[in-house]
XYZ file of C-alpha atoms in Angstrom:
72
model
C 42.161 124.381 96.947
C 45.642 123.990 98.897
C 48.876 122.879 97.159
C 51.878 122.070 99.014
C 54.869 123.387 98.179
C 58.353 122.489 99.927
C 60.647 124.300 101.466
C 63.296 125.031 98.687
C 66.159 124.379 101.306
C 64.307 121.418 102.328
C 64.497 120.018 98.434
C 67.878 120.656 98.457
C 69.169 119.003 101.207
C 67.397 115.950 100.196
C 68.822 116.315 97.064
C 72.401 116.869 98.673
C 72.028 113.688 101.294
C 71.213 111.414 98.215
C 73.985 113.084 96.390
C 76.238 112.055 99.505
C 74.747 109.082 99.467
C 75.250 107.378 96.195
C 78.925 109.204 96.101
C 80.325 107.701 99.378
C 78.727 104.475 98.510
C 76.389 104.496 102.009
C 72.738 104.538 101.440
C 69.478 102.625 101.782
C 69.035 99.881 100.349
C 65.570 98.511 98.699
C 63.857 97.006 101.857
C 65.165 100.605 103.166
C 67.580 100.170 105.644
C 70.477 101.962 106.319
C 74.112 100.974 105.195
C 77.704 101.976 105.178
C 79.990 100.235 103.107
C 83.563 100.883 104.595
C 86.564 98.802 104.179
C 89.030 98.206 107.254
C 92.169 100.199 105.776
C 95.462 98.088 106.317
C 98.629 99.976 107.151
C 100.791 100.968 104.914
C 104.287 98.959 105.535
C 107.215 100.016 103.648
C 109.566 97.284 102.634
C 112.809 99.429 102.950
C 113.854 102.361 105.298
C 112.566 105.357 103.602
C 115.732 107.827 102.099
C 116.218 110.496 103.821
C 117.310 114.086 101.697
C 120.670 113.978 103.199
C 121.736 110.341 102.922
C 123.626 109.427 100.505
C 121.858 108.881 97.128
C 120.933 105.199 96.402
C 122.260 105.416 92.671
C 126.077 105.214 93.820
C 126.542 108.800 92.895
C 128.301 110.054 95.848
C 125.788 113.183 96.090
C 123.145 113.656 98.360
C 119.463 112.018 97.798
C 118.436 115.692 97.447
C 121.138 117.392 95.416
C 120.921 113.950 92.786
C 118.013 111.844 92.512
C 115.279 113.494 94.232
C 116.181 117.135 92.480
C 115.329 115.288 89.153
């Protein structure tokens, strides 16, 4: 009488690609094909110019960015 047995590392990296699977949202689906669900990322755009650390603070202070708001 022969039993198969798998591979241990074989178990596990079925177990890890299923893991990946359902955690990155990609997978098979029930009629068993293959899908990736990914999102076209838009840019970020900022609205102002960013502050740099030695312009002068936004608060009307007088200080620095960095010695006044951004230390807090």
């Amino acid at each position: 009488m022969s039993t198969q047995t798998k591979n241990p590392s074989d178990a596990t990296k079925a177990h890890h690609d299923h893991v990946h699977d359902d955690a990155c949202g990609c997978g098979h689906d029930h009629h068993g094909h293959h899908h990736h669900h990914h999102r076209p990322i838009a840019p970020f755009v900022r609205s102002s110019p960013k502050i740099g650390r030695n312009d002068p603070c936004p608060c009307g202070s007088g200080k620095k960015y960095k010695k006044c708001c951004l230390a807090a």
